[in-house]
CSV table of C-alpha atoms in Angstrom, one decimal:
chain,number,residue,atom,x,y,z
A,1,UNK,CA,0.0,-0.1,0.0
A,2,UNK,CA,1.5,3.5,-0.9
A,3,UNK,CA,2.3,5.6,2.1
A,4,UNK,CA,1.1,9.0,2.7
A,5,UNK,CA,3.3,11.9,4.0
A,6,UNK,CA,2.8,15.5,4.4
A,7,UNK,CA,5.2,17.2,1.9
A,8,UNK,CA,4.2,20.7,2.2
A,9,UNK,CA,2.6,23.1,4.8
A,10,UNK,CA,2.0,26.7,5.1
A,11,UNK,CA,0.0,29.4,7.0
A,12,UNK,CA,-0.7,33.0,5.8
A,13,UNK,CA,-0.3,36.0,8.0
A,14,UNK,CA,-3.2,35.7,10.7
A,15,UNK,CA,-5.1,38.3,12.7
A,16,UNK,CA,-6.8,41.3,11.4
A,17,UNK,CA,-6.2,41.5,7.5
A,18,UNK,CA,-8.2,44.3,6.2
A,19,UNK,CA,-9.2,43.9,2.6
A,20,UNK,CA,-8.6,40.0,2.6
A,21,UNK,CA,-11.1,37.7,1.1
A,22,UNK,CA,-11.8,34.1,1.7
A,23,UNK,CA,-10.7,33.2,-1.8
A,24,UNK,CA,-7.8,35.4,-1.8
A,25,UNK,CA,-6.5,33.8,1.4
A,26,UNK,CA,-7.2,30.4,0.1
A,27,UNK,CA,-4.8,31.2,-3.0
A,28,UNK,CA,-2.1,32.6,-0.9
A,29,UNK,CA,-2.1,29.6,1.4
A,30,UNK,CA,-2.1,27.2,-1.5
A,31,UNK,CA,0.8,28.9,-3.3
A,32,UNK,CA,2.8,28.9,0.0
A,33,UNK,CA,2.1,25.1,0.5
A,34,UNK,CA,3.0,24.3,-3.1
A,35,UNK,CA,6.3,26.2,-2.8
A,36,UNK,CA,7.1,24.5,0.5
A,37,UNK,CA,6.6,21.2,-1.1
A,38,UNK,CA,8.6,22.0,-4.3
A,39,UNK,CA,5.5,21.3,-6.4
A,40,UNK,CA,3.6,23.1,-9.3
A,41,UNK,CA,-0.2,23.3,-9.7
A,42,UNK,CA,0.1,21.0,-12.4
A,43,UNK,CA,1.5,18.2,-10.0
A,44,UNK,CA,-1.6,18.3,-7.9
A,45,UNK,CA,-4.3,15.7,-8.7
A,46,UNK,CA,-6.5,15.9,-5.6
A,47,UNK,CA,-8.1,18.9,-4.0
A,48,UNK,CA,-9.9,19.2,-0.7
A,49,UNK,CA,-11.4,22.5,0.7
A,50,UNK,CA,-13.7,23.1,3.7
A,51,UNK,CA,-16.3,26.0,4.0
A,52,UNK,CA,-16.5,29.7,4.4
A,53,UNK,CA,-18.8,31.8,6.6
A,54,UNK,CA,-17.9,35.2,4.8
A,55,UNK,CA,-18.4,33.7,1.2
A,56,UNK,CA,-20.6,30.7,1.7
A,57,UNK,CA,-20.4,28.6,-1.6
A,58,UNK,CA,-22.0,25.3,-2.5
A,59,UNK,CA,-18.9,24.1,-4.4
A,60,UNK,CA,-16.0,25.8,-2.7
A,61,UNK,CA,-13.4,23.2,-3.9
A,62,UNK,CA,-14.7,23.7,-7.5
A,63,UNK,CA,-14.4,27.5,-7.1
A,64,UNK,CA,-10.9,27.2,-5.8
A,65,UNK,CA,-9.7,25.0,-8.6
A,66,UNK,CA,-11.2,27.3,-11.2
A,67,UNK,CA,-9.2,30.3,-9.6
A,68,UNK,CA,-6.0,28.3,-9.3
A,69,UNK,CA,-5.9,26.5,-12.6
A,70,UNK,CA,-6.0,23.0,-11.1
A,71,UNK,CA,-7.8,20.2,-12.8
A,72,UNK,CA,-7.7,17.4,-10.4
A,73,UNK,CA,-8.9,13.8,-10.5
A,74,UNK,CA,-10.6,14.2,-7.1
A,75,UNK,CA,-12.1,17.3,-5.8
A,76,UNK,CA,-14.6,18.2,-3.0
A,77,UNK,CA,-15.4,20.2,0.1
A,78,UNK,CA,-15.8,18.8,3.5
A,79,UNK,CA,-17.7,20.1,6.5
A,80,UNK,CA,-17.3,18.8,10.1
A,81,UNK,CA,-16.8,22.0,12.0
A,82,UNK,CA,-13.5,22.3,13.7
A,83,UNK,CA,-12.7,18.7,12.9
A,84,UNK,CA,-12.7,19.4,9.3
A,85,UNK,CA,-8.9,19.9,8.9
A,86,UNK,CA,-8.0,16.8,10.5
A,87,UNK,CA,-10.8,14.9,8.6
A,88,UNK,CA,-9.3,16.4,5.2
A,89,UNK,CA,-6.0,15.0,6.3
A,90,UNK,CA,-7.5,11.6,7.0
A,91,UNK,CA,-9.4,11.8,3.5
A,92,UNK,CA,-6.2,12.9,1.6
A,93,UNK,CA,-4.2,10.1,3.3
A,94,UNK,CA,-7.1,7.6,2.0
A,95,UNK,CA,-6.9,9.0,-1.5
A,96,UNK,CA,-3.0,8.4,-1.6
A,97,UNK,CA,-3.2,5.0,0.0
A,98,UNK,CA,-5.9,3.7,-2.3
A,99,UNK,CA,-3.7,4.9,-5.3
A,100,UNK,CA,-6.2,7.4,-6.5
A,101,UNK,CA,-4.1,10.6,-6.2
A,102,UNK,CA,-0.4,11.4,-6.0
A,103,UNK,CA,-0.5,14.9,-4.7
A,104,UNK,CA,-3.6,16.2,-2.6
A,105,UNK,CA,-3.8,19.9,-1.8
A,106,UNK,CA,-5.8,20.7,1.3
A,107,UNK,CA,-6.8,24.5,1.5
A,108,UNK,CA,-8.8,26.2,4.4
A,109,UNK,CA,-9.1,29.9,5.1
A,110,UNK,CA,-11.6,32.6,5.9
A,111,UNK,CA,-11.5,36.3,6.6
A,112,UNK,CA,-13.8,35.9,9.6
A,113,UNK,CA,-12.6,38.8,11.7
A,114,UNK,CA,-12.5,41.6,9.0
A,115,UNK,CA,-15.1,40.1,6.7
A,116,UNK,CA,-18.0,39.9,9.3
A,117,UNK,CA,-19.0,41.7,12.5
A,118,UNK,CA,-18.2,40.0,15.8
A,119,UNK,CA,-21.9,39.8,16.2
A,120,UNK,CA,-22.2,38.2,12.9
A,121,UNK,CA,-19.7,35.6,13.6
A,122,UNK,CA,-21.2,34.9,17.0
A,123,UNK,CA,-24.7,34.7,15.5
A,124,UNK,CA,-23.5,32.5,12.6
A,125,UNK,CA,-21.8,30.0,15.1
A,126,UNK,CA,-25.1,29.9,17.2
A,127,UNK,CA,-26.4,28.0,14.1
A,128,UNK,CA,-24.7,25.0,15.4
A,129,UNK,CA,-27.4,24.9,17.8
A,130,UNK,CA,-30.7,22.8,17.3
A,131,UNK,CA,-33.2,25.4,15.6
A,132,UNK,CA,-36.2,24.4,17.5
A,133,UNK,CA,-34.9,23.1,20.8
A,134,UNK,CA,-31.7,25.0,21.5
A,135,UNK,CA,-31.3,28.2,19.5
A,136,UNK,CA,-34.8,29.9,20.7
A,137,UNK,CA,-33.7,29.4,24.2
A,138,UNK,CA,-30.4,31.5,23.8
A,139,UNK,CA,-27.7,28.8,23.2
A,140,UNK,CA,-24.3,29.9,21.8
A,141,UNK,CA,-21.3,27.8,21.2
A,142,UNK,CA,-19.5,29.4,24.4
A,143,UNK,CA,-22.7,28.7,26.3
A,144,UNK,CA,-22.7,25.1,25.3
A,145,UNK,CA,-19.0,24.8,26.2
A,146,UNK,CA,-19.8,26.6,29.5
A,147,UNK,CA,-22.5,23.9,30.3
A,148,UNK,CA,-19.9,21.2,29.5
A,149,UNK,CA,-17.4,23.0,31.8
A,150,UNK,CA,-20.0,23.2,34.8
A,151,UNK,CA,-20.8,19.4,34.3
A,152,UNK,CA,-17.1,18.6,34.1
A,153,UNK,CA,-16.3,20.7,37.2
A,154,UNK,CA,-19.2,18.9,39.2
A,155,UNK,CA,-17.8,15.5,38.1
A,156,UNK,CA,-14.0,15.9,38.4
A,157,UNK,CA,-13.3,19.1,40.4
A,158,UNK,CA,-11.8,21.2,37.7
A,159,UNK,CA,-11.5,24.6,38.6
A,160,UNK,CA,-11.5,28.0,37.0
A,161,UNK,CA,-7.9,28.7,37.9
A,162,UNK,CA,-6.9,25.4,36.3
A,163,UNK,CA,-8.6,26.6,33.2
A,164,UNK,CA,-7.1,29.9,33.4
A,165,UNK,CA,-3.5,28.2,33.6
A,166,UNK,CA,-4.2,26.7,30.2
A,167,UNK,CA,-5.1,30.2,28.7
A,168,UNK,CA,-1.9,31.6,30.3
A,169,UNK,CA,0.4,28.7,28.8
A,170,UNK,CA,-1.1,29.2,25.3
A,171,UNK,CA,-0.3,32.9,25.4
A,172,UNK,CA,3.4,32.0,26.5
A,173,UNK,CA,3.6,29.7,23.5
A,174,UNK,CA,2.1,32.5,21.3
A,175,UNK,CA,4.7,34.9,22.5
A,176,UNK,CA,7.5,32.7,20.9
A,177,UNK,CA,5.5,32.7,17.5
A,178,UNK,CA,6.2,36.0,15.5
A,179,UNK,CA,2.8,35.6,13.6
A,180,UNK,CA,0.7,35.0,16.5
A,181,UNK,CA,-2.4,37.2,16.9
A,182,UNK,CA,-2.0,37.7,20.7
A,183,UNK,CA,1.3,37.7,22.1
A,184,UNK,CA,1.0,39.9,25.2
A,185,UNK,CA,1.6,37.9,28.3
A,186,UNK,CA,-1.3,37.4,30.6
A,187,UNK,CA,-1.7,35.9,34.2
A,188,UNK,CA,-4.3,33.5,35.8
A,189,UNK,CA,-5.6,36.7,37.5
A,190,UNK,CA,-6.1,38.4,34.2
A,191,UNK,CA,-8.1,35.4,32.8
A,192,UNK,CA,-10.3,35.3,35.9
A,193,UNK,CA,-10.8,39.2,35.9
A,194,UNK,CA,-11.9,39.0,32.2
A,195,UNK,CA,-15.6,39.3,31.8
A,196,UNK,CA,-17.8,36.4,31.7
A,197,UNK,CA,-19.0,35.2,28.3
A,198,UNK,CA,-21.0,32.3,29.7
A,199,UNK,CA,-20.3,31.3,33.4
A,200,UNK,CA,-17.8,29.7,34.2
A,201,UNK,CA,-16.1,30.7,31.0
A,202,UNK,CA,-14.3,34.0,31.0
A,203,UNK,CA,-13.4,36.0,27.7
A,204,UNK,CA,-9.9,34.6,27.9
A,205,UNK,CA,-10.9,31.1,28.1
A,206,UNK,CA,-12.5,31.6,24.6
A,207,UNK,CA,-10.6,31.3,21.2
A,208,UNK,CA,-10.0,34.2,18.9
A,209,UNK,CA,-11.8,35.3,15.8
A,210,UNK,CA,-9.3,35.8,13.0
A,211,UNK,CA,-8.6,36.0,9.3
A,212,UNK,CA,-6.1,33.6,7.9
A,213,UNK,CA,-5.6,30.6,5.9
A,214,UNK,CA,-3.4,27.4,5.9
A,215,UNK,CA,-2.8,24.7,3.3
A,216,UNK,CA,-1.2,21.4,3.4
A,217,UNK,CA,0.0,19.0,0.7
A,218,UNK,CA,-0.3,15.2,1.1
A,219,UNK,CA,1.7,13.2,-1.4
A,220,UNK,CA,2.6,9.6,-2.0
A,221,UNK,CA,5.9,8.6,-0.5
A,222,UNK,CA,8.1,7.1,-3.2
A,223,UNK,CA,9.0,3.6,-2.3
A,224,UNK,CA,12.2,3.4,-0.6
A,225,UNK,CA,12.8,7.2,-0.4
A,226,UNK,CA,12.0,9.3,2.4
A,227,UNK,CA,12.3,12.9,1.5
A,228,UNK,CA,14.2,14.8,4.2
A,229,UNK,CA,11.2,17.1,5.2
A,230,UNK,CA,8.4,14.5,4.7
A,231,UNK,CA,6.3,14.0,7.7
A,232,UNK,CA,4.6,10.7,7.8
A,233,UNK,CA,1.0,10.0,8.9
A,234,UNK,CA,1.4,6.9,11.1
A,235,UNK,CA,-2.1,6.6,12.3
A,236,UNK,CA,-5.6,8.2,12.2
A,237,UNK,CA,-9.0,7.7,13.6
A,238,UNK,CA,-12.4,9.4,14.1
A,239,UNK,CA,-15.1,9.5,16.8
A,240,UNK,CA,-18.7,10.8,16.4
A,241,UNK,CA,-21.3,10.8,19.1
A,242,UNK,CA,-23.9,13.5,18.3
A,243,UNK,CA,-24.2,17.1,16.8
A,244,UNK,CA,-26.3,19.1,19.3
A,245,UNK,CA,-25.3,19.5,23.0
A,246,UNK,CA,-29.0,18.4,24.0
A,247,UNK,CA,-28.2,15.0,22.3
A,248,UNK,CA,-24.6,14.6,23.7
A,249,UNK,CA,-24.8,10.9,25.2
A,250,UNK,CA,-22.8,11.9,28.4
A,251,UNK,CA,-21.5,15.3,29.6
A,252,UNK,CA,-18.2,13.8,30.6
A,253,UNK,CA,-17.2,11.3,27.9
A,254,UNK,CA,-16.6,12.3,24.4
A,255,UNK,CA,-15.7,10.8,21.0
A,256,UNK,CA,-12.2,12.0,21.1
A,257,UNK,CA,-11.6,8.9,23.3
A,258,UNK,CA,-12.3,6.6,20.4
A,259,UNK,CA,-10.7,8.8,17.7
A,260,UNK,CA,-7.4,9.0,19.7
A,261,UNK,CA,-7.5,5.3,20.6
A,262,UNK,CA,-7.9,4.3,17.0
A,263,UNK,CA,-5.0,6.6,15.8
A,264,UNK,CA,-2.8,5.4,18.5
A,265,UNK,CA,-3.4,1.7,17.8
A,266,UNK,CA,-3.0,2.1,14.0
A,267,UNK,CA,0.3,4.0,14.8
A,268,UNK,CA,1.5,1.4,17.2
A,269,UNK,CA,2.3,4.1,19.8
A,270,UNK,CA,0.8,5.4,23.1
A,271,UNK,CA,0.1,8.8,24.5
A,272,UNK,CA,3.3,8.5,26.5
A,273,UNK,CA,5.3,8.2,23.3
A,274,UNK,CA,4.1,11.6,22.1
A,275,UNK,CA,6.7,14.4,22.0
A,276,UNK,CA,4.5,17.4,21.1
A,277,UNK,CA,0.7,17.7,20.7
A,278,UNK,CA,-1.4,20.1,18.7
A,279,UNK,CA,-5.1,19.7,20.0
A,280,UNK,CA,-8.0,21.8,19.1
A,281,UNK,CA,-8.6,24.4,21.8
A,282,UNK,CA,-11.8,26.3,21.0
A,283,UNK,CA,-12.0,26.9,24.7
A,284,UNK,CA,-9.8,26.0,27.7
A,285,UNK,CA,-12.2,23.3,28.7
A,286,UNK,CA,-12.1,21.9,25.3
A,287,UNK,CA,-8.4,21.1,25.6
A,288,UNK,CA,-8.7,20.0,29.1
A,289,UNK,CA,-11.5,17.3,28.5
A,290,UNK,CA,-9.6,16.2,25.4
A,291,UNK,CA,-6.3,15.8,27.2
A,292,UNK,CA,-8.2,13.7,29.8
A,293,UNK,CA,-10.3,11.6,27.3
A,294,UNK,CA,-7.5,10.8,25.1
A,295,UNK,CA,-5.2,9.4,27.7
A,296,UNK,CA,-2.6,12.0,28.1
A,297,UNK,CA,-3.7,12.6,31.8
A,298,UNK,CA,-6.2,10.8,34.1
A,299,UNK,CA,-9.5,12.4,34.8
A,300,UNK,CA,-9.3,15.4,36.8
A,301,UNK,CA,-5.6,15.6,36.5
A,302,UNK,CA,-4.9,17.8,33.3
A,303,UNK,CA,-5.9,21.0,35.3
A,304,UNK,CA,-3.1,20.3,37.9
A,305,UNK,CA,-0.6,19.6,35.1
A,306,UNK,CA,-1.5,22.7,33.3
A,307,UNK,CA,-0.8,24.7,36.6
A,308,UNK,CA,2.5,23.0,37.0
A,309,UNK,CA,3.5,24.0,33.5
A,310,UNK,CA,3.3,20.4,31.9
A,311,UNK,CA,1.7,21.8,28.7
A,312,UNK,CA,4.7,24.4,28.3
A,313,UNK,CA,7.6,24.0,26.1
A,314,UNK,CA,9.7,22.3,28.7
A,315,UNK,CA,6.8,20.3,30.3
A,316,UNK,CA,6.0,16.7,29.8
A,317,UNK,CA,3.5,17.3,27.1
A,318,UNK,CA,4.3,20.6,25.1
A,319,UNK,CA,0.9,21.4,23.7
A,320,UNK,CA,-0.3,23.8,21.2
A,321,UNK,CA,3.1,25.3,20.7
A,322,UNK,CA,2.0,28.0,18.3
A,323,UNK,CA,-0.6,29.4,20.7
A,324,UNK,CA,-3.6,27.5,19.4
A,325,UNK,CA,-7.0,28.7,18.8
A,326,UNK,CA,-6.7,30.7,22.0
A,327,UNK,CA,-3.8,32.9,21.1
A,328,UNK,CA,-2.5,32.2,17.7
A,329,UNK,CA,-5.5,32.4,15.7
A,330,UNK,CA,-8.9,30.9,14.7
A,331,UNK,CA,-10.4,31.5,11.3
A,332,UNK,CA,-12.8,28.7,10.6
A,333,UNK,CA,-11.8,25.6,9.2
A,334,UNK,CA,-8.1,26.9,9.0
A,335,UNK,CA,-8.1,27.1,12.8
A,336,UNK,CA,-7.7,23.3,12.9
A,337,UNK,CA,-5.2,23.4,9.9
A,338,UNK,CA,-3.0,25.8,11.9
A,339,UNK,CA,-2.4,22.9,14.4
A,340,UNK,CA,-1.5,20.7,11.6
A,341,UNK,CA,1.0,23.4,10.1
A,342,UNK,CA,2.6,23.6,13.5
A,343,UNK,CA,3.0,20.0,13.9
A,344,UNK,CA,4.8,19.9,10.8
A,345,UNK,CA,7.1,22.8,11.6
A,346,UNK,CA,7.8,21.0,15.0
A,347,UNK,CA,8.6,17.6,13.3
A,348,UNK,CA,10.8,19.2,10.7
A,349,UNK,CA,12.8,21.2,13.6
A,350,UNK,CA,11.7,24.3,12.0
A,351,UNK,CA,9.9,25.9,14.9
A,352,UNK,CA,12.7,28.3,16.0
A,353,UNK,CA,12.3,29.7,19.5
A,354,UNK,CA,9.3,27.2,20.2
A,355,UNK,CA,11.0,24.2,19.0
A,356,UNK,CA,10.6,21.2,21.2
A,357,UNK,CA,13.8,19.4,21.5
A,358,UNK,CA,14.3,16.1,19.6
A,359,UNK,CA,10.5,16.2,18.7
A,360,UNK,CA,9.9,13.0,16.5
A,361,UNK,CA,6.2,11.9,17.2
A,362,UNK,CA,3.3,14.4,17.3
A,363,UNK,CA,-0.3,14.0,18.1
A,364,UNK,CA,-2.8,16.4,16.3
A,365,UNK,CA,-6.5,16.5,17.1
A,366,UNK,CA,-9.6,18.5,15.6
A,367,UNK,CA,-13.0,18.7,17.4
A,368,UNK,CA,-16.1,19.9,15.6
A,369,UNK,CA,-19.3,21.3,17.1
A,370,UNK,CA,-19.8,20.7,20.8
A,371,UNK,CA,-17.3,17.9,21.2
A,372,UNK,CA,-19.4,16.3,18.6
A,373,UNK,CA,-17.1,15.2,15.8
A,374,UNK,CA,-13.4,14.2,16.4
A,375,UNK,CA,-10.4,13.2,14.4
A,376,UNK,CA,-7.0,12.4,15.5
A,377,UNK,CA,-3.6,11.7,14.0
A,378,UNK,CA,-0.2,10.5,15.0
A,379,UNK,CA,2.6,12.1,12.9
A,380,UNK,CA,6.2,11.2,12.6
A,381,UNK,CA,9.0,13.5,11.6
A,382,UNK,CA,11.7,12.8,9.0
A,383,UNK,CA,14.3,10.4,10.5
B,1,UNK,CA,-34.1,41.9,15.6
B,2,UNK,CA,-36.7,39.4,16.7
B,3,UNK,CA,-36.0,36.4,18.9
B,4,UNK,CA,-35.6,33.2,16.8
B,5,UNK,CA,-38.6,31.0,17.6
B,6,UNK,CA,-39.2,27.3,17.3
B,7,UNK,CA,-41.0,26.3,14.0
B,8,UNK,CA,-44.6,25.3,14.5
B,9,UNK,CA,-44.8,23.0,11.5
B,10,UNK,CA,-42.9,19.7,11.1
B,11,UNK,CA,-42.2,16.8,13.2
B,12,UNK,CA,-42.3,18.8,16.5
B,13,UNK,CA,-45.6,20.6,15.8
B,14,UNK,CA,-47.6,18.4,18.5
B,15,UNK,CA,-45.0,19.4,21.1
B,16,UNK,CA,-45.6,23.1,20.5
B,17,UNK,CA,-49.5,22.5,20.3
B,18,UNK,CA,-49.2,20.8,23.6
B,19,UNK,CA,-47.1,23.6,25.1
B,20,UNK,CA,-50.1,25.9,24.1
B,21,UNK,CA,-52.2,23.8,26.6
B,22,UNK,CA,-49.4,24.0,29.1
B,23,UNK,CA,-48.8,20.3,28.5
B,24,UNK,CA,-45.2,18.8,28.3
B,25,UNK,CA,-45.2,15.8,25.9
B,26,UNK,CA,-42.3,13.7,24.6
B,27,UNK,CA,-41.8,10.9,22.0
B,28,UNK,CA,-41.4,7.2,22.8
B,29,UNK,CA,-40.4,4.5,20.4
B,30,UNK,CA,-43.0,1.7,20.7
B,31,UNK,CA,-40.7,-0.7,18.9
B,32,UNK,CA,-37.6,-0.4,21.1
B,33,UNK,CA,-38.7,1.6,24.0
B,34,UNK,CA,-36.3,4.5,23.4
B,35,UNK,CA,-37.4,7.8,24.8
B,36,UNK,CA,-36.3,10.5,22.3
B,37,UNK,CA,-34.0,13.2,23.8
B,38,UNK,CA,-36.0,15.7,21.5
B,39,UNK,CA,-38.7,15.1,18.9
B,40,UNK,CA,-37.7,13.5,15.6
B,41,UNK,CA,-39.2,12.0,12.4
B,42,UNK,CA,-38.0,8.5,13.6
B,43,UNK,CA,-36.6,6.8,16.5
B,44,UNK,CA,-33.1,8.1,17.2
B,45,UNK,CA,-31.8,4.6,18.1
B,46,UNK,CA,-33.6,1.9,15.8
B,47,UNK,CA,-35.1,4.2,13.1
B,48,UNK,CA,-38.5,2.9,13.6
B,49,UNK,CA,-41.3,5.2,12.6
B,50,UNK,CA,-43.7,3.9,15.3
B,51,UNK,CA,-43.4,6.9,17.8
B,52,UNK,CA,-46.0,7.7,20.5
B,53,UNK,CA,-46.4,11.1,22.3
B,54,UNK,CA,-46.7,10.7,26.1
B,55,UNK,CA,-47.3,13.3,28.7
B,56,UNK,CA,-44.5,14.2,31.2
B,57,UNK,CA,-45.0,14.8,34.9
B,58,UNK,CA,-42.9,17.9,34.4
B,59,UNK,CA,-40.1,17.1,36.9
B,60,UNK,CA,-36.5,17.0,35.9
B,61,UNK,CA,-32.9,17.2,37.1
B,62,UNK,CA,-30.4,19.9,36.2
B,63,UNK,CA,-27.7,18.1,34.2
B,64,UNK,CA,-25.7,21.3,33.8
B,65,UNK,CA,-26.4,25.0,33.3
B,66,UNK,CA,-24.6,28.2,32.5
B,67,UNK,CA,-25.3,32.1,32.9
B,68,UNK,CA,-25.1,33.6,29.6
B,69,UNK,CA,-23.5,37.1,29.6
B,70,UNK,CA,-22.6,37.5,26.0
B,71,UNK,CA,-25.8,37.4,23.9
B,72,UNK,CA,-25.7,34.8,21.0
B,73,UNK,CA,-27.5,37.4,18.8
B,74,UNK,CA,-28.9,40.9,19.2
B,75,UNK,CA,-32.2,39.6,19.8
B,76,UNK,CA,-31.1,38.4,23.2
B,77,UNK,CA,-29.2,41.4,24.2
B,78,UNK,CA,-31.9,42.7,26.5
B,79,UNK,CA,-32.2,39.3,28.2
B,80,UNK,CA,-28.7,38.9,29.4
B,81,UNK,CA,-27.6,37.7,32.0
B,82,UNK,CA,-30.0,34.6,31.8
B,83,UNK,CA,-29.6,31.2,33.3
B,84,UNK,CA,-29.8,28.4,30.7
B,85,UNK,CA,-30.0,24.7,31.7
B,86,UNK,CA,-29.9,21.3,30.1
B,87,UNK,CA,-32.6,19.5,32.1
B,88,UNK,CA,-33.1,15.6,32.0
B,89,UNK,CA,-36.7,14.9,32.6
B,90,UNK,CA,-37.7,12.0,34.8
B,91,UNK,CA,-39.1,10.2,31.8
B,92,UNK,CA,-35.7,10.3,30.1
B,93,UNK,CA,-35.9,13.2,27.5
B,94,UNK,CA,-34.2,16.6,27.6
B,95,UNK,CA,-34.9,20.3,27.5
B,96,UNK,CA,-32.5,23.1,27.1
B,97,UNK,CA,-34.5,25.9,28.7
B,98,UNK,CA,-34.0,28.9,31.0
B,99,UNK,CA,-34.0,28.3,34.7
B,100,UNK,CA,-35.8,31.1,36.7
B,101,UNK,CA,-35.2,31.7,40.3
B,102,UNK,CA,-34.6,34.6,42.6
B,103,UNK,CA,-31.8,32.7,44.4
B,104,UNK,CA,-28.6,31.5,42.4
B,105,UNK,CA,-28.0,29.1,45.3
B,106,UNK,CA,-30.7,27.0,44.2
B,107,UNK,CA,-29.4,26.5,40.6
B,108,UNK,CA,-26.9,23.5,40.9
B,109,UNK,CA,-25.9,20.4,38.9
B,110,UNK,CA,-28.2,17.6,40.2
B,111,UNK,CA,-30.8,20.1,41.4
B,112,UNK,CA,-34.5,19.3,40.8
B,113,UNK,CA,-36.7,21.6,38.8
B,114,UNK,CA,-40.3,21.8,37.6
B,115,UNK,CA,-41.2,22.8,34.0
B,116,UNK,CA,-43.9,25.5,33.4
B,117,UNK,CA,-44.7,27.5,30.4
B,118,UNK,CA,-44.7,31.2,29.5
B,119,UNK,CA,-45.7,32.9,26.3
B,120,UNK,CA,-43.0,34.7,24.3
B,121,UNK,CA,-43.5,36.3,20.9
B,122,UNK,CA,-46.9,34.5,20.9
B,123,UNK,CA,-45.7,31.2,21.6
B,124,UNK,CA,-46.0,29.1,24.7
B,125,UNK,CA,-42.3,28.0,25.8
B,126,UNK,CA,-41.2,25.7,28.5
B,127,UNK,CA,-39.0,27.1,31.3
B,128,UNK,CA,-37.7,25.6,34.6
B,129,UNK,CA,-37.9,26.7,38.3
B,130,UNK,CA,-36.2,25.0,41.1
B,131,UNK,CA,-38.5,22.5,42.8
């Protein structure tokens, strides 16, 4: 079976990019990823895109191909909320391994900050709620995660201070990344003093809204040749349990347990083997429950680990070394793709000030909806 | 901007019609016995179309809750802060509805609530109060 590797990765500038457009950002990211991979548009025979909130389009991938002069053998757009980027990567690997494509280009991006008002972005995201049994009663994405937070606190004793420590560590990571949207240091007190969005989540427990785009090229590894910059996809998995919070089977167990277990099993490694993790962090609670569900920490322990600095660059599990959605950037489906780009940079040892020493195995994870859709990968750097 | 309201037509129409009568109803699958978390076209477990409406006693338990400060859309701006709860009813279905109380101390995970109805924008909607 052909083996799939990540041969190129690139993300654009992020943050507030006045005048940027969804498609312009897509093209910038694609051009960067192709350059990084040393490929031309004519080499690409598979294209996967995601979705846009500023320029919704029923055939985003076809529109992208029209604009980039690519005429692929396989082309479609995928939608699984925050899990989309990781699911695109899993789909691309399947296209390579089944012999249908040689080089698959994955492109995500949106001008979600400059292209829509903050109210517009918040209102659009409320569309994740059930139109009859959630939205009329005032649900929002932060409110949904706040409810998970409250249930999780009641079950495992997680505290607001522990969650704040996660936000603080992400900001510390972002300060080492020259492109990060938020680099000014914050303290636990700052997080707790920031206004409530939905109790017990404060403003600084919540991810950013950003412009930006990211693209990745997944290629067939030539037999016997491992290019010096190629990152291998060792194992992948998914887990899906519900869409709406009202239908979530349990408030403290999530599909990420299954997706991570599948990815670890297929890769033949365990959580303890991972050198660096880039895990979806739409809210501080998102990362905490994922870390505890996926086996990196026992239930109730990730908060203590965050306070001890275990998620920092010198910790036992350096996590979201670019600053994550909390401090690097979050622009729709590209938010999850930033995690993948960062993992590639770490595994190639191109992460400069934020490089995790001797990083060889990375774990990446995306979560869509309200911990509804999950996809995990274990990646291995060039030997 | 008007508040988004539930659709009166479709699979949940009997639920909202019952709400007009201050009656809380839920769906039961007569094939596998599953109580639907919210009304659907078919059973969410076995896909049977043999669903029956039953009447709830109106008592439930707070699975979790939040106090919303940042309104999800301008329509809710005059309502914040409000307490929104996910309620598991004794019969096994769920509601995501406001919890109304004068005392915040009475709103806690595991707390028992009673569901009543109030009219908003011309529609009778369920809401919870600590029992």
